[in-house]
Amino acid sequence: MAKKLINVMNTSFRDGFQSVYGARVKTADFLPSVEASVEAGFTHFEAGGGARYQSLYLYCQEDAFDMMDAFRETAGPAANLQTLARGVNVVGLDSQSSDIIDLHAKMFKKHGMTTIRNFDALNDVRNLSYSGRCITEAGLKHEVVITLMELPPGCSGAHTPEFYMQTLEAILDDGVPFDSICFKDASGTAVPSKVYESIKLARQRLGSDVHIRLHTHETAGVSVGAYKAALDAGADGIDLAMAPVSGGTSQPDFIVMWHSLRGTDYVLGNDTDEIDVDKVVEAEAVFKDAMKDYFVPPEATAVEPLIPYSPMPGGALTANTQMMRDAGTLDQFPAVIAAMSEVVRKGGFGSSVTPVSQFYFQQAYNNVVLGPWKRIAEGYGKMVLGYFGKTPVPADPEIVALAGEQLGLEPTTRNPRDINDEDPNKGIDAAKKMLTDKDLEVTDETIFIASALKDKGIAFLQGERPDGVRKVDPSAGAAASGGAAGSYSVEVGGRKYEVELDAEGGSGQGKATVNGKSVDYSIAESTGAGMAKAATGEGEVVNAELAGQVLRLAVSEGDSVSEGDVLLVLEALKMEIEVKAPCSGTVSAILVSGDQNVAVGDGLVEIAS
């Protein structure tokens, strides 16, 4: 019997980067690995989108469109370069209006992409309909998605084969154009038997000509079993990665999957050709060398048995732990993951994939730090209220009521795209205004950057490019005579940092590795300048309830404020948190500066009555 060729998409350079490095990888570092992968026989690559779009601006000091152009040049004109989009969210930090959704497809086509995989975490087909048409009309292939996950033990309602078939029927009834269909399990929790039944039903409904594939992660330890189940049910393709970004929170390794299929009727390849596993071994050696200086979080390489209770996607897990490292709150991660189970149970069972996975994590974080349900995270609250679409099952009524009260919003059943189109702060015209207000060039690319990333996109275009890439300096920590070299555990304001110093010849400066990130340091005698301002003692000090970074100040010293006025905005775990005045009075002292990291309990603003 002839063997069946299974189409493999190499996810190393998008989902692999996101799952292991929090998507923080510089283009020049990985392009040689793309070239080696092409030489190994890969022709189908995941090349961008998802968090790999915004991460380039926020952490890598790069333009994502430049990265896509370079990827295309390296992979060659015939390669199938695929990106990931989130329905009406596309690749932004918020959901978008119709004109930006259309612009997204046109820009990704312009910059060399072939296919866009398009998903909605709620499986609300309204969020796939218009975006799918834009993708097709732009001349791209559209891979429409049904999102999977396993519910925490003891839960029922949605996320069954029957529910997934209802979603498929809704896609077909809507007439969404698509070239292929993907069952996407970002948390890697869907059990193999359910994968088998779902894809078997889909194959029966769609016939033999429609390309069906499965995407999953190794986070829960069942990815190889899930892929084998999908193939036995009739799937045509699967997603695999290469070391050093395979396994753990990422996709299983190509070589591991090849080994698991030995003796079966399946072979792994692209187009019509089987991929030579020996050449993949060579490509992985090139890739490992290229990434040898990048910090690999230990949680990125592990299977986590508790993930089925709290389905955190691999692509979000390390992004969150990296942010918690930056804030010095990583010790809270186990408690937040544990708290996430209840958040999923009460949130309406949206699939745990961006942005819903982040909503779950943000709400669990609030519940741990501030107390259960004391503060509803904005994204989670809007989700249960219906502003991002219809959840698979109704959210808990008490949580819906809390969200409405705290956010000042009424529940809605309206189409999210209609709501976005009515928002004057969204769309091409709003983005143009942001650009012209800052005397920035107005192009299709800058319009999209401004719309997708708002203030952070504008900051990038103004040349403010923070470096958030985590590399480990091999020489860090080595002793240097007369300097400050050594390893230290430093606690500041309740936050712990593991610090290794490598001084340069007694100069008091050199390289430091702080929680795995290599940075420059210098030590000099303090003059007292630049230190945080002290409170006067004559007013009420407003303290930080959450650890985060000061995003922007809304008041100045001497301003009069009323109770409830916004004093400043903190950013924590991709949340913008407004800090409001607890009383009326005059701002007597601002105790922090822009971009400053603050810990729980740090003083922010003093208000004198």
PDB file of N, CA and C in Angstrom, residues 521-559:
ATOM      1  N   TYR A 521      25.932  47.372  32.810  1.00  0.00           N
ATOM      2  CA  TYR A 521      25.768  48.047  34.094  1.00  0.00           C
ATOM      3  C   TYR A 521      26.997  48.903  34.361  1.00  0.00           C
ATOM      4  N   SER A 522      26.816  49.865  35.228  1.00  0.00           N
ATOM      5  CA  SER A 522      27.939  50.650  35.736  1.00  0.00           C
ATOM      6  C   SER A 522      27.642  51.014  37.175  1.00  0.00           C
ATOM      7  N   ILE A 523      28.692  51.103  37.978  1.00  0.00           N
ATOM      8  CA  ILE A 523      28.559  51.418  39.392  1.00  0.00           C
ATOM      9  C   ILE A 523      29.375  52.670  39.677  1.00  0.00           C
ATOM     10  N   ALA A 524      28.730  53.646  40.272  1.00  0.00           N
ATOM     11  CA  ALA A 524      29.408  54.888  40.642  1.00  0.00           C
ATOM     12  C   ALA A 524      28.857  55.349  41.986  1.00  0.00           C
ATOM     13  N   GLU A 525      29.590  56.208  42.617  1.00  0.00           N
ATOM     14  CA  GLU A 525      29.154  56.733  43.905  1.00  0.00           C
ATOM     15  C   GLU A 525      27.900  57.576  43.712  1.00  0.00           C
ATOM     16  N   SER A 526      26.910  57.362  44.558  1.00  0.00           N
ATOM     17  CA  SER A 526      25.634  58.045  44.399  1.00  0.00           C
ATOM     18  C   SER A 526      25.731  59.519  44.763  1.00  0.00           C
ATOM     19  N   THR A 527      25.031  60.332  43.923  1.00  0.00           N
ATOM     20  CA  THR A 527      24.905  61.762  44.224  1.00  0.00           C
ATOM     21  C   THR A 527      23.511  62.092  44.723  1.00  0.00           C
ATOM     22  N   GLY A 528      22.628  61.083  44.673  1.00  0.00           N
ATOM     23  CA  GLY A 528      21.247  61.315  45.081  1.00  0.00           C
ATOM     24  C   GLY A 528      20.367  61.783  43.949  1.00  0.00           C
ATOM     25  N   ALA A 529      20.952  62.186  42.831  1.00  0.00           N
ATOM     26  CA  ALA A 529      20.159  62.670  41.712  1.00  0.00           C
ATOM     27  C   ALA A 529      19.435  61.505  41.052  1.00  0.00           C
ATOM     28  N   GLY A 530      18.227  61.763  40.573  1.00  0.00           N
ATOM     29  CA  GLY A 530      17.473  60.765  39.827  1.00  0.00           C
ATOM     30  C   GLY A 530      16.779  59.751  40.706  1.00  0.00           C
ATOM     31  N   MET A 531      16.911  59.855  42.023  1.00  0.00           N
ATOM     32  CA  MET A 531      16.235  58.911  42.903  1.00  0.00           C
ATOM     33  C   MET A 531      14.755  59.243  42.968  1.00  0.00           C
ATOM     34  N   ALA A 532      13.937  58.258  43.292  1.00  0.00           N
ATOM     35  CA  ALA A 532      12.508  58.480  43.391  1.00  0.00           C
ATOM     36  C   ALA A 532      12.223  59.563  44.424  1.00  0.00           C
ATOM     37  N   LYS A 533      11.251  60.395  44.102  1.00  0.00           N
ATOM     38  CA  LYS A 533      10.908  61.505  44.976  1.00  0.00           C
ATOM     39  C   LYS A 533      10.182  60.980  46.206  1.00  0.00           C
ATOM     40  N   ALA A 534      10.451  61.538  47.337  1.00  0.00           N
ATOM     41  CA  ALA A 534       9.813  61.107  48.581  1.00  0.00           C
ATOM     42  C   ALA A 534       8.519  61.878  48.789  1.00  0.00           C
ATOM     43  N   ALA A 535       7.570  61.234  49.451  1.00  0.00           N
ATOM     44  CA  ALA A 535       6.320  61.913  49.790  1.00  0.00           C
ATOM     45  C   ALA A 535       6.578  63.006  50.820  1.00  0.00           C
ATOM     46  N   THR A 536       5.735  64.022  50.803  1.00  0.00           N
ATOM     47  CA  THR A 536       5.896  65.133  51.739  1.00  0.00           C
ATOM     48  C   THR A 536       5.430  64.775  53.137  1.00  0.00           C
ATOM     49  N   GLY A 537       4.571  63.759  53.223  1.00  0.00           N
ATOM     50  CA  GLY A 537       4.010  63.395  54.516  1.00  0.00           C
ATOM     51  C   GLY A 537       2.787  64.202  54.882  1.00  0.00           C
ATOM     52  N   GLU A 538       2.375  65.067  53.977  1.00  0.00           N
ATOM     53  CA  GLU A 538       1.241  65.943  54.273  1.00  0.00           C
ATOM     54  C   GLU A 538      -0.045  65.496  53.587  1.00  0.00           C
ATOM     55  N   GLY A 539       0.003  64.384  52.868  1.00  0.00           N
ATOM     56  CA  GLY A 539      -1.191  63.929  52.173  1.00  0.00           C
ATOM     57  C   GLY A 539      -1.316  62.423  52.185  1.00  0.00           C
ATOM     58  N   GLU A 540      -2.280  61.922  51.428  1.00  0.00           N
ATOM     59  CA  GLU A 540      -2.532  60.483  51.328  1.00  0.00           C
ATOM     60  C   GLU A 540      -1.743  59.931  50.151  1.00  0.00           C
ATOM     61  N   VAL A 541      -0.956  58.895  50.402  1.00  0.00           N
ATOM     62  CA  VAL A 541      -0.151  58.280  49.348  1.00  0.00           C
ATOM     63  C   VAL A 541      -0.960  57.165  48.687  1.00  0.00           C
ATOM     64  N   VAL A 542      -1.038  57.219  47.368  1.00  0.00           N
ATOM     65  CA  VAL A 542      -1.709  56.173  46.594  1.00  0.00           C
ATOM     66  C   VAL A 542      -0.650  55.146  46.209  1.00  0.00           C
ATOM     67  N   ASN A 543      -0.838  53.910  46.659  1.00  0.00           N
ATOM     68  CA  ASN A 543       0.147  52.854  46.440  1.00  0.00           C
ATOM     69  C   ASN A 543      -0.275  51.925  45.302  1.00  0.00           C
ATOM     70  N   ALA A 544       0.701  51.260  44.705  1.00  0.00           N
ATOM     71  CA  ALA A 544       0.428  50.308  43.630  1.00  0.00           C
ATOM     72  C   ALA A 544      -0.186  49.030  44.200  1.00  0.00           C
ATOM     73  N   GLU A 545      -1.302  48.616  43.618  1.00  0.00           N
ATOM     74  CA  GLU A 545      -1.926  47.357  44.021  1.00  0.00           C
ATOM     75  C   GLU A 545      -1.344  46.175  43.257  1.00  0.00           C
ATOM     76  N   LEU A 546      -0.801  46.444  42.063  1.00  0.00           N
ATOM     77  CA  LEU A 546      -0.214  45.405  41.230  1.00  0.00           C
ATOM     78  C   LEU A 546       1.192  45.828  40.810  1.00  0.00           C
ATOM     79  N   ALA A 547       2.064  44.862  40.642  1.00  0.00           N
ATOM     80  CA  ALA A 547       3.390  45.154  40.103  1.00  0.00           C
ATOM     81  C   ALA A 547       3.268  45.429  38.616  1.00  0.00           C
ATOM     82  N   GLY A 548       3.988  46.421  38.127  1.00  0.00           N
ATOM     83  CA  GLY A 548       3.915  46.739  36.709  1.00  0.00           C
ATOM     84  C   GLY A 548       4.863  47.866  36.349  1.00  0.00           C
ATOM     85  N   GLN A 549       4.616  48.463  35.203  1.00  0.00           N
ATOM     86  CA  GLN A 549       5.428  49.558  34.700  1.00  0.00           C
ATOM     87  C   GLN A 549       4.540  50.772  34.488  1.00  0.00           C
ATOM     88  N   VAL A 550       5.063  51.948  34.865  1.00  0.00           N
ATOM     89  CA  VAL A 550       4.310  53.180  34.656  1.00  0.00           C
ATOM     90  C   VAL A 550       4.243  53.435  33.156  1.00  0.00           C
ATOM     91  N   LEU A 551       3.027  53.401  32.606  1.00  0.00           N
ATOM     92  CA  LEU A 551       2.843  53.595  31.173  1.00  0.00           C
ATOM     93  C   LEU A 551       2.725  55.077  30.832  1.00  0.00           C
ATOM     94  N   ARG A 552       1.919  55.795  31.598  1.00  0.00           N
ATOM     95  CA  ARG A 552       1.807  57.240  31.385  1.00  0.00           C
ATOM     96  C   ARG A 552       1.210  57.898  32.624  1.00  0.00           C
ATOM     97  N   LEU A 553       1.607  59.153  32.849  1.00  0.00           N
ATOM     98  CA  LEU A 553       1.077  59.965  33.933  1.00  0.00           C
ATOM     99  C   LEU A 553      -0.054  60.824  33.398  1.00  0.00           C
ATOM    100  N   ALA A 554      -1.132  60.925  34.159  1.00  0.00           N
ATOM    101  CA  ALA A 554      -2.295  61.704  33.729  1.00  0.00           C
ATOM    102  C   ALA A 554      -2.407  63.035  34.455  1.00  0.00           C
ATOM    103  N   VAL A 555      -1.578  63.237  35.493  1.00  0.00           N
ATOM    104  CA  VAL A 555      -1.644  64.474  36.283  1.00  0.00           C
ATOM    105  C   VAL A 555      -0.232  65.000  36.517  1.00  0.00           C
ATOM    106  N   SER A 556      -0.171  66.254  36.934  1.00  0.00           N
ATOM    107  CA  SER A 556       1.089  66.885  37.308  1.00  0.00           C
ATOM    108  C   SER A 556       0.984  67.395  38.736  1.00  0.00           C
ATOM    109  N   GLU A 557       2.128  67.632  39.349  1.00  0.00           N
ATOM    110  CA  GLU A 557       2.113  68.191  40.699  1.00  0.00           C
ATOM    111  C   GLU A 557       1.424  69.560  40.686  1.00  0.00           C
ATOM    112  N   GLY A 558       0.540  69.753  41.666  1.00  0.00           N
ATOM    113  CA  GLY A 558      -0.226  70.990  41.749  1.00  0.00           C
ATOM    114  C   GLY A 558      -1.612  70.893  41.159  1.00  0.00           C
ATOM    115  N   ASP A 559      -1.877  69.822  40.402  1.00  0.00           N
ATOM    116  CA  ASP A 559      -3.206  69.659  39.813  1.00  0.00           C
ATOM    117  C   ASP A 559      -4.238  69.357  40.891  1.00  0.00           C
TER     118      ASP A 559
END
